[in-house]
């Protein structure tokens, strides 16, 4: 009889593409994992991996064994999915990853709407964790997360994009900020001219390395925007707060400031349909795409994003 732990370790190593990533996922040391893989090779009397540069690749025999292991463990995962769908939602735990670049209050709105659709006795327990896109994608691939909200589309065939929000990036200011022009609705060119023609705008910026920052930098270069960066942060909510407190102006996706606009704490300078579109995705593992709770989460995500689109039309 084969050691199923050894087979599972081999399956995860082949699936993750290397011993280091697999050891991290399995929470064991790299030497320990390598040792157990060698035991499996001796048991099977075949070589499972061979070195190609710095990477481990499956041998022809290893590919055959991986095919059998994949059938075994995917059946086990499918059984887990079936059982989870039959378990009352109140007994379920939904783990949601949020990329560092995504605004936390926006995700809170999505989760709150999702939970409100379940009665108090039926509500699942939701856990939200943050991290960079690459780390969270790996956790989603290994089913440690049920869903992921991120600024990048999924290209891994084991992962699926459930919903995509494509929303305008608007130029925001405090509701008390005084404009040089008396016109409320400036077109894009006029709004940019007003900022350039001022005494010097104070800008609030997401951190270098963020997708949104790269888009803003490109917009500044094309339109020759100038001014002083008064505040820079890797927490989008802090930029929103700084706009409200009149620290400066900020280009922000409409979904991140919709509530503040409704409450008249922030207003938009220039076109309400924005200067360019920003995208955010809700993703899951392919095997979770039919999970009723994941589907319900996707519906809530879409509803919150659609509310922002309607807001831009009204204003």
Tab-separated table of C-alpha atoms in Angstrom:
chain	number	residue	atom	x	y	z
A	1	UNK	CA	0.000	0.000	0.000
A	2	UNK	CA	1.348	3.420	-0.946
A	3	UNK	CA	1.809	6.198	1.592
A	4	UNK	CA	-0.907	8.714	0.717
A	5	UNK	CA	0.910	11.514	2.538
A	6	UNK	CA	3.881	11.016	0.242
A	7	UNK	CA	1.606	10.960	-2.802
A	8	UNK	CA	-0.095	14.154	-1.651
A	9	UNK	CA	3.246	15.872	-1.089
A	10	UNK	CA	4.281	14.852	-4.598
A	11	UNK	CA	0.954	16.121	-6.004
A	12	UNK	CA	1.357	19.531	-4.335
A	13	UNK	CA	5.008	19.803	-5.411
A	14	UNK	CA	4.161	19.076	-9.026
A	15	UNK	CA	1.148	21.370	-8.911
A	16	UNK	CA	3.051	24.301	-7.378
A	17	UNK	CA	6.001	23.934	-9.711
A	18	UNK	CA	8.731	23.461	-7.134
A	19	UNK	CA	9.796	22.205	-3.720
A	20	UNK	CA	10.128	25.646	-2.141
A	21	UNK	CA	6.583	26.756	-3.012
A	22	UNK	CA	5.168	23.358	-2.008
A	23	UNK	CA	7.001	23.342	1.328
A	24	UNK	CA	5.669	26.803	2.092
A	25	UNK	CA	2.130	25.737	1.263
A	26	UNK	CA	2.401	22.476	3.231
A	27	UNK	CA	4.034	24.328	6.151
A	28	UNK	CA	6.957	21.927	6.378
A	29	UNK	CA	10.652	22.537	5.823
A	30	UNK	CA	12.133	22.215	2.352
A	31	UNK	CA	14.651	19.518	3.432
A	32	UNK	CA	11.846	17.490	5.023
A	33	UNK	CA	9.740	17.651	1.876
A	34	UNK	CA	12.710	16.719	-0.339
A	35	UNK	CA	13.446	13.767	1.925
A	36	UNK	CA	9.895	12.457	1.726
A	37	UNK	CA	9.829	12.818	-2.045
A	38	UNK	CA	12.987	10.697	-2.209
A	39	UNK	CA	11.284	8.056	-0.069
A	40	UNK	CA	8.406	8.004	-2.553
A	41	UNK	CA	10.817	7.638	-5.471
A	42	UNK	CA	12.501	4.686	-3.763
A	43	UNK	CA	9.123	3.102	-3.042
A	44	UNK	CA	7.989	3.461	-6.648
A	45	UNK	CA	11.477	2.700	-7.972
A	46	UNK	CA	11.235	5.585	-10.464
A	47	UNK	CA	12.554	9.103	-10.714
A	48	UNK	CA	9.760	11.694	-10.457
A	49	UNK	CA	11.619	14.945	-11.158
A	50	UNK	CA	14.678	16.097	-13.042
A	51	UNK	CA	16.462	19.450	-12.866
A	52	UNK	CA	16.098	21.965	-15.707
A	53	UNK	CA	18.158	25.000	-14.792
A	54	UNK	CA	16.880	26.082	-11.398
A	55	UNK	CA	13.526	24.343	-11.782
A	56	UNK	CA	12.273	20.832	-11.098
A	57	UNK	CA	10.289	19.319	-13.938
A	58	UNK	CA	8.383	16.061	-14.042
A	59	UNK	CA	10.003	13.123	-15.757
A	60	UNK	CA	7.816	11.162	-18.211
A	61	UNK	CA	7.158	8.609	-15.443
A	62	UNK	CA	6.497	11.438	-12.985
A	63	UNK	CA	3.881	12.887	-15.351
A	64	UNK	CA	2.062	9.561	-15.389
A	65	UNK	CA	2.063	9.336	-11.583
A	66	UNK	CA	0.905	12.969	-11.347
A	67	UNK	CA	-2.035	12.122	-13.615
A	68	UNK	CA	-3.179	9.398	-11.215
A	69	UNK	CA	-2.601	11.621	-8.167
A	70	UNK	CA	-4.557	14.432	-9.760
A	71	UNK	CA	-7.548	12.139	-10.284
A	72	UNK	CA	-7.343	10.921	-6.684
A	73	UNK	CA	-7.079	14.313	-5.008
A	74	UNK	CA	-9.424	16.209	-7.322
A	75	UNK	CA	-12.101	13.628	-6.537
A	76	UNK	CA	-11.455	14.303	-2.863
A	77	UNK	CA	-11.727	18.059	-3.472
A	78	UNK	CA	-14.956	17.564	-5.433
A	79	UNK	CA	-16.379	15.547	-2.532
A	80	UNK	CA	-15.498	18.416	-0.199
A	81	UNK	CA	-17.286	20.851	-2.491
A	82	UNK	CA	-20.397	18.674	-2.598
A	83	UNK	CA	-20.486	18.352	1.169
A	84	UNK	CA	-19.931	22.080	1.675
A	85	UNK	CA	-22.879	22.886	-0.593
A	86	UNK	CA	-25.125	20.662	1.528
A	87	UNK	CA	-23.957	22.133	4.806
A	88	UNK	CA	-26.183	24.968	6.120
A	89	UNK	CA	-24.712	28.385	5.253
A	90	UNK	CA	-24.511	29.244	8.966
A	91	UNK	CA	-21.932	26.468	9.379
A	92	UNK	CA	-19.836	27.691	6.454
A	93	UNK	CA	-16.726	29.833	6.598
A	94	UNK	CA	-15.902	32.041	3.605
A	95	UNK	CA	-12.300	33.216	3.350
A	96	UNK	CA	-11.855	36.270	1.136
A	97	UNK	CA	-8.501	37.637	0.046
A	98	UNK	CA	-8.129	41.351	-0.698
A	99	UNK	CA	-5.165	42.667	-2.650
A	100	UNK	CA	-3.180	45.470	-1.012
A	101	UNK	CA	-4.192	47.756	-3.868
A	102	UNK	CA	-7.944	47.345	-3.327
A	103	UNK	CA	-9.810	49.740	-1.032
A	104	UNK	CA	-10.884	47.939	2.162
A	105	UNK	CA	-14.117	49.949	2.779
A	106	UNK	CA	-15.281	48.970	-0.723
A	107	UNK	CA	-14.816	45.276	0.166
A	108	UNK	CA	-16.585	45.852	3.494
A	109	UNK	CA	-19.600	47.198	1.562
A	110	UNK	CA	-19.639	44.085	-0.615
A	111	UNK	CA	-19.339	41.731	2.365
A	112	UNK	CA	-21.992	43.635	4.346
A	113	UNK	CA	-24.477	43.400	1.482
A	114	UNK	CA	-23.656	39.697	1.073
A	115	UNK	CA	-24.278	38.988	4.774
A	116	UNK	CA	-27.486	41.025	4.905
A	117	UNK	CA	-28.963	38.716	2.291
A	118	UNK	CA	-28.796	35.903	4.847
A	119	UNK	CA	-30.903	35.887	7.992
A	120	UNK	CA	-29.041	36.141	11.274
A	121	UNK	CA	-29.312	32.406	11.847
A	122	UNK	CA	-28.121	31.535	8.313
A	123	UNK	CA	-25.193	33.906	7.938
A	124	UNK	CA	-21.841	32.278	7.156
A	125	UNK	CA	-18.725	33.409	8.933
A	126	UNK	CA	-16.590	35.642	6.709
A	127	UNK	CA	-12.859	36.106	7.170
A	128	UNK	CA	-11.016	38.763	5.158
A	129	UNK	CA	-7.233	38.682	4.753
A	130	UNK	CA	-4.978	41.028	2.798
A	131	UNK	CA	-1.697	40.606	0.934
A	132	UNK	CA	-0.112	41.198	-2.431
A	133	UNK	CA	-1.698	39.796	-5.563
A	134	UNK	CA	0.853	37.017	-6.090
A	135	UNK	CA	0.623	35.687	-2.523
A	136	UNK	CA	-3.164	35.694	-2.520
A	137	UNK	CA	-3.376	34.088	-5.949
A	138	UNK	CA	-1.236	31.203	-4.719
A	139	UNK	CA	-3.502	30.767	-1.683
A	140	UNK	CA	-6.562	30.808	-3.933
A	141	UNK	CA	-5.015	28.174	-6.182
A	142	UNK	CA	-4.450	25.912	-3.160
A	143	UNK	CA	-8.019	26.527	-1.914
A	144	UNK	CA	-6.912	28.330	1.234
A	145	UNK	CA	-9.097	31.204	0.028
A	146	UNK	CA	-12.612	30.942	-1.374
A	147	UNK	CA	-12.548	34.221	-3.290
A	148	UNK	CA	-10.159	37.029	-4.145
A	149	UNK	CA	-10.752	40.722	-4.855
A	150	UNK	CA	-7.818	42.051	-6.853
A	151	UNK	CA	-6.703	44.594	-9.447
A	152	UNK	CA	-5.522	41.913	-11.890
A	153	UNK	CA	-7.323	39.398	-14.058
A	154	UNK	CA	-6.697	35.695	-13.493
A	155	UNK	CA	-4.766	33.859	-16.203
A	156	UNK	CA	-4.243	30.577	-14.323
A	157	UNK	CA	-6.556	27.898	-15.840
A	158	UNK	CA	-7.379	26.647	-12.335
A	159	UNK	CA	-8.772	30.061	-11.369
A	160	UNK	CA	-11.793	31.909	-12.691
A	161	UNK	CA	-12.842	35.565	-12.956
A	162	UNK	CA	-16.385	35.744	-11.613
A	163	UNK	CA	-17.030	39.474	-11.959
A	164	UNK	CA	-15.173	42.473	-13.317
A	165	UNK	CA	-15.855	46.038	-12.257
A	166	UNK	CA	-14.889	48.627	-14.854
A	167	UNK	CA	-15.446	52.023	-13.291
A	168	UNK	CA	-14.358	55.597	-14.048
A	169	UNK	CA	-11.423	57.235	-12.294
A	170	UNK	CA	-12.592	60.696	-11.206
A	171	UNK	CA	-10.783	63.769	-9.927
A	172	UNK	CA	-11.943	64.331	-6.347
A	173	UNK	CA	-11.766	67.192	-3.879
A	174	UNK	CA	-13.293	68.134	-0.552
A	175	UNK	CA	-16.812	69.493	-0.767
A	176	UNK	CA	-15.399	72.709	0.728
A	177	UNK	CA	-12.668	73.122	-1.895
A	178	UNK	CA	-12.986	76.405	-3.831
A	179	UNK	CA	-12.707	76.247	-7.603
A	180	UNK	CA	-11.446	79.134	-9.713
A	181	UNK	CA	-14.291	78.587	-12.143
A	182	UNK	CA	-17.941	79.149	-11.258
A	183	UNK	CA	-19.002	76.319	-13.522
A	184	UNK	CA	-20.021	73.127	-11.784
A	185	UNK	CA	-19.697	70.797	-14.741
A	186	UNK	CA	-16.355	71.206	-16.474
A	187	UNK	CA	-15.307	68.961	-19.294
A	188	UNK	CA	-12.042	67.023	-18.988
A	189	UNK	CA	-9.892	69.604	-20.762
A	190	UNK	CA	-11.334	72.518	-18.776
A	191	UNK	CA	-10.931	70.712	-15.451
A	192	UNK	CA	-7.280	69.915	-16.178
A	193	UNK	CA	-6.671	73.530	-17.292
A	194	UNK	CA	-8.146	74.816	-14.038
A	195	UNK	CA	-5.787	72.667	-11.973
A	196	UNK	CA	-2.757	73.619	-14.054
A	197	UNK	CA	-3.726	77.286	-13.892
A	198	UNK	CA	-4.010	77.299	-10.109
A	199	UNK	CA	-1.321	78.313	-7.659
A	200	UNK	CA	-0.120	74.740	-7.480
A	201	UNK	CA	-2.196	71.688	-6.728
A	202	UNK	CA	-1.472	69.492	-3.708
A	203	UNK	CA	-1.787	65.892	-4.857
A	204	UNK	CA	-2.654	62.745	-2.923
A	205	UNK	CA	-1.149	59.662	-4.517
A	206	UNK	CA	-1.248	55.860	-4.138
A	207	UNK	CA	2.185	54.326	-3.588
A	208	UNK	CA	4.620	53.721	-6.416
A	209	UNK	CA	4.120	50.206	-7.760
A	210	UNK	CA	0.331	50.306	-7.587
A	211	UNK	CA	-1.511	49.877	-10.887
A	212	UNK	CA	-3.545	53.009	-10.139
A	213	UNK	CA	-0.355	55.029	-9.534
A	214	UNK	CA	1.051	53.959	-12.910
A	215	UNK	CA	-2.174	55.073	-14.591
A	216	UNK	CA	-2.104	58.429	-12.786
A	217	UNK	CA	1.566	59.005	-13.663
A	218	UNK	CA	0.790	58.353	-17.310
A	219	UNK	CA	-2.145	60.780	-17.208
A	220	UNK	CA	0.074	63.453	-15.613
A	221	UNK	CA	2.705	63.032	-18.292
A	222	UNK	CA	0.249	63.182	-21.212
A	223	UNK	CA	-1.567	66.245	-19.814
A	224	UNK	CA	1.517	67.975	-18.369
A	225	UNK	CA	-0.050	68.153	-14.936
A	226	UNK	CA	2.104	69.631	-12.222
A	227	UNK	CA	1.926	70.195	-8.498
A	228	UNK	CA	3.338	68.907	-5.264
A	229	UNK	CA	2.683	65.425	-3.883
A	230	UNK	CA	1.482	66.257	-0.388
A	231	UNK	CA	0.668	62.711	0.703
A	232	UNK	CA	1.464	59.246	-0.608
A	233	UNK	CA	0.036	56.024	0.828
A	234	UNK	CA	-0.424	52.317	0.146
A	235	UNK	CA	-3.809	52.498	1.922
A	236	UNK	CA	-6.457	53.839	-0.435
A	237	UNK	CA	-8.822	54.668	2.438
A	238	UNK	CA	-6.241	57.105	3.825
A	239	UNK	CA	-6.251	58.962	0.495
A	240	UNK	CA	-10.034	59.235	0.635
A	241	UNK	CA	-9.830	60.568	4.193
A	242	UNK	CA	-7.209	63.108	3.154
A	243	UNK	CA	-9.430	64.388	0.354
A	244	UNK	CA	-12.233	64.934	2.861
A	245	UNK	CA	-9.821	66.760	5.184
A	246	UNK	CA	-8.786	69.167	2.370
A	247	UNK	CA	-5.197	67.954	2.274
A	248	UNK	CA	-5.281	67.868	-1.525
A	249	UNK	CA	-6.780	66.450	-4.701
A	250	UNK	CA	-6.799	62.826	-5.813
A	251	UNK	CA	-7.673	60.726	-8.838
A	252	UNK	CA	-9.658	57.797	-7.434
A	253	UNK	CA	-11.901	55.035	-8.848
A	254	UNK	CA	-15.540	55.960	-8.360
A	255	UNK	CA	-16.306	52.743	-6.446
A	256	UNK	CA	-13.897	53.888	-3.714
A	257	UNK	CA	-15.560	57.269	-3.120
A	258	UNK	CA	-19.221	56.563	-3.950
A	259	UNK	CA	-20.390	56.708	-0.340
A	260	UNK	CA	-18.507	59.941	0.368
A	261	UNK	CA	-20.031	61.541	-2.751
A	262	UNK	CA	-23.522	60.473	-1.691
A	263	UNK	CA	-22.889	61.942	1.760
A	264	UNK	CA	-21.533	65.151	0.148
A	265	UNK	CA	-18.155	64.878	1.887
A	266	UNK	CA	-16.397	64.693	-1.505
A	267	UNK	CA	-17.213	66.097	-4.908
A	268	UNK	CA	-15.961	65.511	-8.418
A	269	UNK	CA	-14.065	68.043	-10.509
A	270	UNK	CA	-14.679	67.676	-14.211
A	271	UNK	CA	-16.555	64.917	-16.024
A	272	UNK	CA	-18.548	62.514	-13.879
A	273	UNK	CA	-17.769	59.668	-16.253
A	274	UNK	CA	-14.101	60.078	-15.368
A	275	UNK	CA	-10.815	60.350	-17.239
A	276	UNK	CA	-10.131	56.643	-17.766
A	277	UNK	CA	-11.523	53.320	-16.533
A	278	UNK	CA	-10.130	51.265	-13.646
A	279	UNK	CA	-10.746	47.526	-13.271
A	280	UNK	CA	-11.197	45.305	-10.219
A	281	UNK	CA	-11.926	41.568	-10.344
A	282	UNK	CA	-13.635	39.067	-8.065
A	283	UNK	CA	-12.119	35.617	-8.653
A	284	UNK	CA	-12.422	32.094	-7.287
A	285	UNK	CA	-11.055	28.597	-7.869
A	286	UNK	CA	-12.604	26.898	-10.901
A	287	UNK	CA	-14.000	24.136	-8.709
A	288	UNK	CA	-15.830	26.733	-6.568
A	289	UNK	CA	-17.604	28.517	-9.411
A	290	UNK	CA	-20.919	26.750	-8.709
A	291	UNK	CA	-20.808	27.156	-4.923
A	292	UNK	CA	-24.078	28.985	-4.017
A	293	UNK	CA	-22.329	31.199	-1.456
A	294	UNK	CA	-19.605	32.215	-3.899
A	295	UNK	CA	-22.289	33.004	-6.481
A	296	UNK	CA	-24.120	35.127	-3.904
A	297	UNK	CA	-20.902	36.978	-3.113
A	298	UNK	CA	-20.437	37.689	-6.838
A	299	UNK	CA	-23.963	39.121	-7.045
A	300	UNK	CA	-23.258	41.452	-4.114
A	301	UNK	CA	-19.976	42.533	-5.705
A	302	UNK	CA	-21.781	43.413	-8.934
A	303	UNK	CA	-24.563	45.289	-7.133
A	304	UNK	CA	-22.146	47.524	-5.216
A	305	UNK	CA	-20.226	48.283	-8.417
A	306	UNK	CA	-23.433	49.003	-10.343
A	307	UNK	CA	-24.477	51.486	-7.660
A	308	UNK	CA	-21.337	53.491	-8.405
A	309	UNK	CA	-22.102	53.515	-12.126
A	310	UNK	CA	-25.602	54.846	-11.445
A	311	UNK	CA	-24.079	57.491	-9.176
A	312	UNK	CA	-21.922	58.836	-12.006
A	313	UNK	CA	-24.999	59.068	-14.241
A	314	UNK	CA	-27.040	60.964	-11.606
A	315	UNK	CA	-24.296	63.463	-10.880
